[in-house]
């Protein structure tokens, strides 16, 4: 699909005749349900009866089929979850069928149904009043299904081509039951001229990720389609504001294409509880509302999941290291200003519009309302209205990131940024806001971003847990340097001396550890760095470090990145607190090629005296969400006697000790 066409489709999805999130019902069509067409013209032949009116009646798959609530498919009754990305939870009782090769004249397929060329199918794309899709060698007219599709009209993204790649993304469709539903819309077959071994050639099947942007090679990808990536650990917090190209990326689907010259026309629709709608273009948002900056972290609820897996047991989901978190300066307009302009009236001291006199009767209690955000591809989630209208809550509709337009991976041209809250609520490619008495119906609100007790297993009662909003306190080690690595100025602090507060003071190292003065040092210098962060705008007040697995503790130095006026924006502590620590590790008694391991531990405290749990097992949940236990990094430098009379030194090598790129190296704890 060309980029312009894709853009048209994206736009169409949001401006076309159907509502964005129609009340979904995922039902098998009954034989009387279809009303639109009685005869169906074929594009390479005369009009033929449509399958629904053919003497055979509805397709055999549909005959006698039951009408089932969507809850049968997903459990928990969350309708929107039908279009969820759940590649880790494949429900595989449907497999693409292999189709026998066939001749054009007698191809062994139902002769009563027409054959269509792929070029004909392409005419029935998302902008056509009769959208079609293909699956294997079959053609389906999904016109009627679109309105009833639980995932809304995102299905139009596949129109004009094969639905197969999308069903791979939304793997919940891969069931015999959903296949039965599609079979009801079967109108014909792909012409044999367009088939290779009974199926359309691979190049004829669209890759939804084809137009994704090129990423920085320093990002380590957990998956590429969709892209989910974090930087190497020791690159993560070299800078207070994460460079845009290193900011972690968390996508559930493809990156929608919005052409640069059309960005100002990008539309945001705001729907109020009474159903009234107000539409703003991006240009209008920029012109009509005061522009604000907020410096804030975004953190995925799966950050450090891999740590939980290694210490407490198997978890489902992307195995993030410590890098599903980044910090940036966001620029945009306040959500509260836009809601007020759209006419929202709520009865509260923090109301966007304070009704006066008799108008109070119309005012709504903000505590009962939610602000639902929807992105251009299909993602959606929500926040409680009180957070949205809190004057010190700093919720932005952002178009800028670190002084540049939002990069495509981070929501170009518009996203919500909800500081202090799980990043799942900062919706990229924002196109619709609905103020509603319900949370977003999406999978990502009702299921994925929740946490449960260690005993509750993989299929808990989803409705019982609240959705994650404000994030709990966490901290992580992002760099450890030992011995020569400190002496030889290999820490990132020493490398980036232009960064304020970022330079290691070798004089201090000498004083604390005796780096240079002792001919036979009894200790080796160790430099440790990392970040700490707490949600809800709670400031980090202390970071504790242990070099012996938690037996003894010292405090790290907190870097005051916001000291210079104009370096941080916002009403609360929305950014991470970078910290660093300089200490000494006792030199091991023996030298040789043996490894001497130590466990470095970090834990943080915020201004409400919240602290991190000691173990992951105490907060274990199968989803691996909110993995916030003390962060432990085992370092195993090798002891070497260089034979120069200076005794034993720790040669740590680049892999471990000169930085810290990965976790989990085995080794004996040093005594
Ligand atoms: N918004 C849209 N439209 N689509 C998405 O897949 N992912 C969410 C959130 N907003 C997502 C989205 C999640 S789970 C996270 S953690 C953050 O975006 C990640 O934002 P980033 O990729 O800019 O770091």
XYZ file of C-alpha atoms and ligand atoms in Angstrom:
695
model
C 0.000 0.000 0.000
C 1.377 3.405 -0.878
C 1.970 5.817 1.957
C -0.617 8.216 0.653
C -3.181 5.502 0.434
C -2.343 4.319 3.905
C -2.807 7.819 5.184
C -6.131 8.029 3.463
C -7.148 4.811 5.127
C -6.077 6.076 8.525
C -7.945 9.286 8.003
C -10.903 7.470 6.630
C -11.167 5.278 9.644
C -11.774 8.325 11.746
C -13.931 10.363 9.492
C -16.011 7.761 7.763
C -19.565 6.872 8.334
C -18.942 4.552 11.225
C -18.193 5.599 14.819
C -14.630 4.933 15.963
C -15.526 2.478 18.672
C -18.973 1.233 17.846
C -20.663 -0.787 20.512
C -19.144 -4.051 19.466
C -20.945 -7.272 19.039
C -19.089 -10.264 17.792
C -21.802 -12.496 16.539
C -22.191 -15.024 13.889
C -24.476 -13.640 11.289
C -27.734 -15.445 10.977
C -29.071 -16.289 7.555
C -31.527 -13.397 7.709
C -29.104 -10.818 8.997
C -27.595 -9.832 5.681
C -29.636 -7.210 3.937
C -27.358 -5.138 1.797
C -26.918 -6.982 -1.460
C -29.067 -9.367 -3.286
C -26.912 -9.629 -6.332
C -23.241 -9.013 -6.491
C -21.543 -7.864 -9.695
C -18.358 -9.658 -10.438
C -15.529 -7.632 -11.754
C -14.511 -10.152 -14.315
C -17.831 -11.538 -15.272
C -21.582 -11.146 -15.079
C -23.450 -10.429 -11.885
C -23.818 -13.516 -9.784
C -25.991 -14.267 -6.836
C -24.308 -13.394 -3.577
C -23.563 -16.308 -1.295
C -26.231 -15.252 1.139
C -28.930 -15.468 -1.510
C -27.605 -18.457 -3.328
C -29.817 -21.521 -3.317
C -27.408 -23.077 -0.876
C -28.175 -20.375 1.705
C -25.510 -19.179 4.038
C -22.154 -20.881 3.965
C -22.013 -24.300 5.567
C -19.722 -23.019 8.275
C -22.383 -20.638 9.393
C -25.324 -23.015 9.162
C -26.635 -23.845 12.564
C -23.921 -21.842 14.201
C -24.660 -20.392 17.568
C -24.734 -16.708 18.416
C -22.083 -16.322 21.048
C -21.122 -13.420 23.224
C -17.653 -12.139 22.786
C -16.852 -13.235 26.311
C -16.639 -16.757 24.960
C -13.630 -15.709 22.998
C -11.738 -13.658 25.459
C -13.004 -14.385 28.927
C -13.901 -11.467 31.140
C -16.186 -9.971 28.525
C -13.840 -7.229 27.385
C -15.053 -6.642 23.899
C -12.226 -4.582 22.584
C -9.737 -7.220 23.543
C -10.751 -9.060 20.415
C -8.330 -6.973 18.500
C -5.582 -7.142 21.023
C -2.007 -7.918 20.215
C -1.320 -11.053 22.144
C 1.364 -12.860 20.229
C 2.543 -14.497 23.408
C -0.916 -15.937 24.048
C -1.665 -17.672 20.790
C -4.953 -19.450 20.621
C -4.107 -21.750 17.812
C -7.054 -23.845 16.877
C -7.130 -22.151 13.495
C -4.302 -22.562 11.015
C -4.203 -21.219 7.461
C -5.359 -24.058 5.247
C -3.187 -25.231 2.425
C -4.990 -24.956 -0.872
C -4.301 -27.296 -3.746
C -2.874 -25.729 -6.889
C -5.503 -25.491 -9.549
C -5.912 -24.799 -13.225
C -7.685 -21.654 -14.348
C -10.546 -23.496 -15.985
C -11.210 -26.210 -13.489
C -9.523 -25.182 -10.311
C -11.401 -27.528 -8.025
C -13.027 -24.718 -6.094
C -16.735 -23.998 -5.740
C -17.789 -23.200 -9.338
C -20.866 -21.248 -8.197
C -18.709 -18.447 -6.786
C -16.920 -15.858 -8.912
C -13.159 -15.436 -9.382
C -11.585 -12.029 -8.711
C -8.217 -10.648 -9.762
C -6.149 -9.108 -6.952
C -6.276 -5.811 -8.855
C -10.054 -5.913 -8.442
C -9.778 -6.682 -4.748
C -7.470 -3.680 -4.311
C -10.250 -1.386 -5.515
C -12.248 -2.401 -2.445
C -9.880 -0.773 0.014
C -10.694 1.125 3.209
C -12.133 4.074 1.318
C -14.526 1.949 -0.704
C -18.182 1.677 0.385
C -17.768 -2.075 -0.084
C -14.528 -3.092 1.571
C -13.190 -6.558 0.756
C -10.419 -8.648 2.237
C -8.761 -11.889 1.204
C -7.639 -14.838 3.263
C -5.716 -17.667 1.603
C -7.377 -17.922 -1.834
C -10.771 -16.554 -0.795
C -12.364 -13.135 -1.150
C -14.691 -11.700 1.485
C -16.967 -8.665 1.382
C -16.768 -7.320 4.935
C -19.101 -4.348 4.392
C -21.547 -5.574 6.975
C -18.959 -6.826 9.377
C -17.196 -3.501 9.821
C -19.948 -1.973 11.938
C -20.176 -5.049 14.131
C -16.452 -5.734 14.382
C -15.427 -5.576 18.038
C -12.160 -3.897 17.145
C -14.037 -1.140 15.348
C -13.155 -0.082 11.863
C -9.457 -0.890 12.293
C -10.431 -3.868 10.161
C -10.539 -1.408 7.242
C -6.754 -1.225 7.465
C -6.725 -4.661 5.836
C -9.349 -3.828 3.202
C -8.242 -4.205 -0.398
C -5.737 -6.900 0.525
C -5.077 -9.876 2.715
C -6.290 -9.918 6.285
C -3.647 -12.523 7.136
C -0.857 -10.199 8.364
C -3.325 -8.392 10.600
C -4.595 -11.601 12.099
C -1.001 -12.419 12.865
C -0.798 -9.180 14.859
C -4.238 -9.508 16.411
C -3.670 -13.165 17.047
C -6.860 -13.512 19.023
C -8.570 -13.893 15.635
C -6.757 -17.156 15.061
C -9.613 -19.332 16.196
C -11.988 -21.535 14.280
C -14.856 -19.452 15.618
C -13.656 -16.158 14.152
C -12.907 -17.996 10.917
C -16.519 -19.121 10.858
C -17.669 -15.529 11.163
C -15.485 -14.438 8.269
C -16.704 -17.362 6.194
C -20.171 -15.842 6.189
C -18.868 -12.988 4.062
C -17.226 -15.252 1.506
C -18.105 -13.956 -1.961
C -15.621 -15.643 -4.236
C -12.087 -16.799 -4.950
C -8.860 -15.171 -6.056
C -8.322 -15.853 -9.737
C -5.822 -18.630 -10.358
C -3.739 -16.163 -12.401
C -2.841 -14.449 -9.101
C -2.098 -17.617 -7.146
C 1.190 -19.368 -6.553
C 0.755 -22.837 -5.087
C -2.854 -22.014 -4.349
C -2.180 -18.794 -2.441
C -1.399 -15.197 -3.349
C 2.351 -14.672 -3.761
C 4.072 -13.446 -0.601
C 4.858 -10.098 -2.241
C 1.161 -9.574 -2.938
C 0.470 -9.673 0.797
C 0.934 -6.342 2.470
C 3.375 -5.973 5.331
C 1.673 -3.591 7.806
C 5.097 -2.626 9.170
C 6.544 -1.736 5.796
C 6.313 1.993 6.424
C 7.645 1.921 9.987
C 10.507 4.380 10.513
C 14.183 3.403 10.531
C 15.480 3.051 14.105
C 18.772 3.862 15.750
C 20.988 0.745 15.677
C 21.816 1.288 19.346
C 18.297 0.233 20.285
C 18.067 -3.416 21.302
C 14.871 -4.848 19.843
C 12.793 -7.398 21.727
C 10.469 -7.581 18.715
C 10.642 -5.702 15.424
C 7.109 -6.162 14.082
C 5.774 -4.412 16.082
C 8.851 -2.573 17.302
C 9.676 -2.913 20.975
C 13.141 -1.768 21.911
C 15.284 -0.297 24.657
C 18.820 1.120 24.637
C 21.819 -0.697 26.055
C 21.823 -0.283 29.801
C 24.899 1.904 30.026
C 23.542 4.231 27.313
C 20.178 4.687 28.983
C 20.739 7.553 31.387
C 23.967 9.089 30.149
C 21.830 12.166 29.566
C 19.088 13.486 31.833
C 16.828 14.008 28.821
C 16.988 10.837 26.772
C 17.886 11.658 23.158
C 14.821 11.041 20.988
C 16.538 8.314 18.974
C 17.396 6.367 22.159
C 14.011 6.752 23.864
C 12.566 3.278 24.411
C 9.890 2.229 21.915
C 6.764 0.291 22.868
C 4.318 -0.428 20.056
C 1.424 -2.844 19.897
C 0.949 -2.388 16.173
C 2.425 -0.577 13.205
C 3.342 3.114 13.107
C 0.586 5.065 11.331
C 1.735 7.286 8.500
C 0.890 10.963 8.724
C 2.586 12.907 5.955
C 4.515 15.943 7.155
C 2.636 18.323 4.893
C -0.659 17.017 6.268
C 0.317 17.072 9.958
C -1.306 20.439 10.642
C -4.590 19.017 9.370
C -4.356 16.046 11.715
C -7.690 15.985 13.531
C -8.457 15.407 17.184
C -12.112 14.805 18.035
C -13.260 15.467 21.593
C -16.530 13.837 22.624
C -18.304 14.935 25.809
C -20.502 12.755 28.054
C -23.634 14.214 26.425
C -22.425 13.007 23.044
C -21.472 16.471 21.746
C -18.337 16.484 19.638
C -15.754 19.160 18.957
C -13.046 18.722 16.343
C -9.635 20.406 16.438
C -6.875 20.322 13.899
C -3.301 20.232 15.157
C -2.772 23.719 13.720
C -5.762 24.973 15.722
C -4.479 23.392 18.941
C -1.138 25.126 18.475
C -2.716 28.481 17.652
C -5.579 28.680 20.099
C -4.158 27.292 23.345
C -1.232 28.320 25.554
C 1.786 26.093 24.942
C 3.399 24.380 27.936
C 6.473 22.279 28.548
C 6.706 19.364 30.963
C 9.825 17.312 31.702
C 8.613 13.813 32.436
C 9.468 10.158 32.429
C 7.490 7.617 30.473
C 7.793 4.146 31.918
C 6.166 0.948 30.738
C 4.570 -1.217 33.408
C 6.745 -4.058 32.049
C 9.995 -2.248 32.826
C 12.418 -4.669 34.585
C 10.130 -7.639 33.847
C 13.169 -9.715 32.965
C 14.494 -9.075 36.459
C 11.286 -10.502 37.929
C 11.536 -13.521 35.625
C 15.125 -14.262 36.654
C 14.462 -13.848 40.354
C 10.885 -15.031 40.831
C 9.727 -17.163 37.887
C 8.317 -17.148 34.369
C 6.374 -14.069 33.343
C 4.348 -13.405 30.178
C 5.229 -10.484 27.963
C 8.231 -8.717 26.531
C 11.276 -9.383 28.666
C 12.336 -5.793 29.230
C 15.587 -5.045 31.022
C 15.900 -1.787 32.953
C 15.366 0.367 29.858
C 11.595 0.514 29.326
C 11.811 3.982 30.812
C 13.113 7.271 29.417
C 12.878 10.959 30.239
C 12.091 13.862 27.908
C 10.931 17.437 27.702
C 7.457 17.408 26.166
C 5.794 20.388 24.561
C 2.101 20.773 23.895
C -1.195 22.157 25.115
C -2.931 21.273 28.348
C -5.623 18.626 28.097
C -7.631 20.571 30.700
C -7.639 23.691 28.481
C -8.912 21.714 25.514
C -11.609 19.946 27.543
C -12.805 23.294 28.896
C -12.901 24.739 25.394
C -14.855 21.739 24.170
C -17.509 22.598 26.763
C -16.917 20.110 29.560
C -18.523 21.246 32.785
C -17.697 19.473 36.000
C -18.551 20.295 39.618
C -15.233 20.543 41.383
C -12.775 23.052 42.782
C -10.359 21.835 40.131
C -12.962 21.945 37.394
C -11.954 23.024 33.932
C -15.098 25.154 33.827
C -16.707 26.078 37.134
C -20.396 26.307 36.509
C -22.074 29.242 38.224
C -25.629 29.598 39.545
C -28.194 27.250 38.167
C -25.714 25.676 35.780
C -24.516 23.560 38.694
C -27.336 21.176 37.885
C -25.617 20.275 34.612
C -22.250 19.786 36.202
C -20.862 16.279 36.416
C -18.919 14.757 39.256
C -15.389 14.372 37.836
C -14.709 11.388 40.086
C -17.208 9.358 38.102
C -15.663 10.164 34.730
C -12.746 8.995 32.624
C -10.899 10.464 29.680
C -10.506 7.826 26.981
C -7.754 8.294 24.412
C -7.635 6.541 21.013
C -4.688 6.353 18.650
C -4.818 6.226 14.852
C -3.933 2.535 14.605
C -6.438 1.141 17.158
C -4.720 1.420 20.527
C -6.686 3.014 23.349
C -6.611 3.585 27.097
C -7.926 6.055 29.674
C -7.181 8.092 32.779
C -9.552 9.262 35.520
C -10.895 12.766 34.804
C -9.548 14.216 38.105
C -5.989 13.575 36.855
C -6.842 15.171 33.508
C -8.133 18.402 35.040
C -5.796 18.655 38.053
C -4.115 22.056 37.571
C -0.843 20.585 38.863
C -1.275 17.313 36.953
C 0.460 18.637 33.814
C -1.348 16.322 31.374
C -0.391 17.436 27.879
C -1.512 16.876 24.350
C 2.063 16.931 23.117
C 3.478 17.651 19.679
C 7.090 18.314 20.699
C 9.783 16.157 22.286
C 13.136 17.563 23.404
C 12.734 20.633 21.231
C 11.802 18.732 18.063
C 8.511 17.550 16.575
C 7.472 14.196 18.045
C 9.300 11.435 16.157
C 7.002 8.993 14.367
C 7.856 6.234 16.836
C 6.725 8.440 19.690
C 3.372 9.528 18.346
C 3.842 12.028 15.518
C 2.047 14.322 15.202
C 0.144 14.253 18.540
C 0.105 12.158 21.704
C -1.137 12.426 25.250
C 1.552 12.661 27.902
C 0.320 11.775 31.383
C 3.177 12.480 33.807
C 3.579 10.221 36.835
C 1.260 7.623 35.297
C 2.039 4.348 33.536
C 3.058 5.171 29.957
C 0.287 2.949 28.590
C -1.998 5.985 29.142
C 0.195 8.297 27.048
C -1.479 7.434 23.767
C 0.474 8.013 20.565
C -0.963 9.202 17.221
C -3.860 10.591 19.244
C -7.009 11.097 17.196
C -9.933 10.868 19.592
C -10.765 11.756 23.197
C -14.006 10.623 24.797
C -15.088 11.806 28.244
C -17.152 8.926 29.532
C -18.520 7.374 32.691
C -16.532 4.259 31.772
C -12.872 3.466 31.437
C -11.617 2.754 27.929
C -13.072 -0.605 26.834
C -9.707 -1.609 25.362
C -7.664 -4.657 26.229
C -4.917 -2.323 27.402
C -7.201 -0.722 29.974
C -9.226 -3.692 31.101
C -6.626 -6.438 31.104
C -3.009 -5.982 30.152
C -1.962 -3.182 32.447
C -3.147 -4.608 35.746
C -1.331 -6.506 38.444
C -2.404 -9.451 40.576
C -1.326 -11.519 43.569
C 1.496 -14.056 43.244
C -1.062 -16.891 43.477
C -3.584 -15.609 40.936
C -2.074 -17.193 37.848
C -2.407 -16.442 34.155
C -6.155 -16.115 34.007
C -7.234 -14.033 36.972
C -10.540 -12.244 37.442
C -9.513 -9.242 35.332
C -12.364 -7.066 36.518
C -11.310 -7.357 40.158
C -8.038 -5.433 39.817
C -7.864 -1.712 39.160
C -6.005 -0.527 36.062
C -2.490 0.688 36.717
C -2.373 4.482 36.784
C 0.227 6.152 39.075
C 3.473 4.216 39.045
C 5.121 2.865 42.199
C 8.705 3.674 43.188
C 11.568 1.927 41.420
C 15.292 2.266 40.803
C 17.911 0.518 38.713
C 21.634 0.234 38.226
C 22.711 1.234 34.730
C 26.486 1.182 35.053
C 29.148 -0.480 37.208
C 32.857 0.158 36.790
C 35.553 -1.473 38.890
C 39.316 -1.120 39.407
C 41.208 -0.132 36.271
C 38.005 0.923 34.612
C 37.655 3.696 37.159
C 41.363 4.507 37.256
C 41.550 4.699 33.482
C 38.587 7.021 33.217
C 36.311 4.584 31.454
C 33.084 5.519 33.246
C 30.512 7.427 31.240
C 30.788 10.179 33.833
C 34.374 10.704 32.810
C 33.609 10.380 29.116
C 30.863 12.993 29.064
C 32.486 15.685 31.173
C 30.439 18.354 29.404
C 27.355 17.092 31.241
C 26.776 18.964 34.474
C 27.103 16.773 37.557
C 28.453 14.028 35.394
C 32.162 14.079 36.044
C 33.821 11.649 38.406
C 36.266 13.335 40.749
C 39.383 11.191 40.746
C 40.653 13.094 43.770
C 37.584 11.924 45.649
C 38.188 8.376 44.421
C 41.716 8.539 45.737
C 40.566 9.906 49.066
C 37.827 7.373 49.524
C 39.481 4.322 48.083
C 43.178 5.063 47.828
C 43.267 4.405 44.122
C 46.692 5.640 43.343
C 48.542 5.935 46.621
C 48.626 2.392 47.924
C 51.290 0.202 46.314
C 49.290 -2.865 47.234
C 45.696 -1.686 47.466
C 43.449 -3.383 49.974
C 40.448 -2.134 48.050
C 39.526 -1.391 44.482
C 37.450 1.598 43.392
C 33.921 0.906 42.239
C 31.715 3.441 40.491
C 28.000 2.753 40.153
C 25.291 4.804 38.447
C 21.603 4.521 37.786
C 18.174 6.087 38.020
C 15.350 6.199 40.541
C 11.783 7.237 39.857
C 8.458 7.353 41.622
C 5.025 7.934 40.074
C 2.419 10.552 40.968
C 5.033 13.335 41.025
C 6.612 12.047 44.262
C 10.235 13.152 44.460
C 13.099 10.734 45.101
C 14.721 11.677 48.397
C 17.229 8.870 48.993
C 19.019 6.108 47.118
C 20.676 3.332 49.137
C 23.532 1.246 47.735
C 24.965 -2.025 48.956
C 28.089 -3.669 47.577
C 27.589 -6.915 49.478
C 24.145 -8.119 48.486
C 22.281 -6.020 51.056
C 24.291 -6.709 54.209
C 25.662 -3.177 54.531
C 24.462 0.075 52.973
C 25.640 3.529 51.986
C 23.878 6.415 50.231
C 24.375 7.413 46.606
C 24.815 10.989 45.465
C 21.649 12.348 43.804
C 22.358 14.436 40.705
C 20.423 17.698 40.691
C 19.603 17.810 37.012
C 16.943 20.463 37.582
C 19.252 22.887 39.408
C 19.719 25.206 36.446
C 16.657 27.400 35.831
C 14.850 26.342 32.673
C 16.234 22.818 32.717
C 13.042 21.201 34.047
C 9.373 22.048 33.575
C 6.200 20.981 35.362
C 4.498 21.263 38.719
C 5.827 18.083 40.315
C 8.781 15.702 40.219
C 7.870 13.963 36.970
C 11.463 13.189 35.887
C 13.784 10.461 36.980
C 16.501 11.153 39.530
C 19.876 10.066 38.278
C 22.320 9.001 40.978
C 25.928 7.889 41.202
C 28.032 6.183 43.806
C 31.728 5.891 44.385
C 32.872 3.173 46.762
C 35.462 0.549 47.409
C 35.428 -3.176 47.073
C 37.885 -5.090 49.249
C 40.592 -6.694 47.075
C 40.315 -10.465 47.079
C 43.013 -12.380 48.879
C 43.955 -14.554 45.962
C 44.844 -13.740 42.390
C 44.558 -15.772 39.233
C 41.911 -16.267 36.619
C 39.223 -16.834 39.203
C 36.231 -14.611 39.320
C 35.365 -12.817 42.513
C 31.709 -11.887 42.449
C 29.847 -9.240 44.375
C 26.226 -8.261 44.253
C 25.593 -4.552 43.970
C 22.113 -3.585 45.164
C 20.107 -0.368 44.846
C 16.843 0.703 46.444
C 15.208 4.115 46.590
C 12.874 6.112 48.839
C 10.466 8.897 47.798
C 9.078 11.905 49.661
C 6.119 9.870 50.916
C 8.666 7.356 52.345
C 7.564 4.745 49.864
C 10.318 2.169 49.424
C 10.836 -0.719 47.033
C 10.026 -4.296 48.046
C 13.078 -6.433 48.795
C 12.207 -9.354 46.554
C 10.443 -9.948 43.278
C 8.838 -13.083 44.660
C 6.796 -10.969 47.098
C 5.261 -8.980 44.215
C 5.356 -11.725 41.568
C 2.533 -11.714 39.050
C 2.394 -13.780 35.871
C 2.054 -10.659 33.726
C 5.358 -9.432 35.158
C 3.965 -5.950 35.691
C 5.454 -3.438 38.139
C 8.691 -5.358 38.736
C 10.004 -2.851 41.259
C 12.017 -4.939 43.747
C 15.526 -3.933 44.825
C 17.732 -4.097 41.777
C 20.630 -6.495 42.176
C 23.532 -6.700 39.750
C 26.115 -9.383 40.175
C 29.551 -8.358 38.999
C 32.318 -10.874 38.554
C 35.580 -9.132 37.726
C 38.664 -11.310 37.269
C 41.590 -10.943 39.692
C 44.951 -10.586 37.982
C 48.449 -10.218 39.372
C 50.189 -8.268 36.661
C 53.591 -9.188 38.153
C 54.609 -5.561 38.438
C 54.922 -5.630 42.205
C 51.699 -3.664 42.630
C 49.780 -6.675 43.831
C 46.413 -7.895 42.700
C 44.174 -5.741 40.567
C 40.784 -6.458 39.149
C 40.803 -6.559 35.435
C 37.176 -6.188 34.652
C 37.201 -6.163 30.902
C 34.697 -4.364 28.733
C 31.908 -6.862 29.156
C 31.552 -6.587 32.883
C 32.944 -3.940 35.108
C 33.646 -1.337 32.448
C 30.031 -0.428 32.136
C 27.157 -2.803 32.409
C 25.460 -4.024 29.301
C 23.654 -7.103 30.438
C 22.713 -8.927 33.578
C 22.798 -12.475 34.769
C 26.436 -13.583 34.609
C 27.000 -16.534 36.893
C 29.714 -16.650 39.509
C 30.408 -17.296 43.148
C 29.481 -14.679 45.690
C 32.682 -13.356 47.203
C 33.095 -14.115 50.887
N -0.171 4.509 21.920
C -0.499 3.902 20.786
N -1.291 4.542 19.920
N -0.087 2.639 20.485
C 0.696 1.926 21.362
O 1.076 0.792 21.057
N 1.796 1.911 23.544
C 1.643 2.409 24.908
C 1.792 3.926 24.933
N 0.940 4.517 23.949
C 1.050 2.545 22.599
C 0.613 3.872 22.824
C 2.613 1.859 25.822
S 2.242 0.338 26.486
C 3.725 2.532 26.219
S 4.756 1.892 27.386
C 4.066 3.833 25.668
O 3.144 4.240 24.657
C 5.440 3.833 25.054
O 5.721 5.084 24.513
P 7.024 5.272 23.631
O 7.046 4.229 22.567
O 6.963 6.660 23.110
O 8.189 5.082 24.578
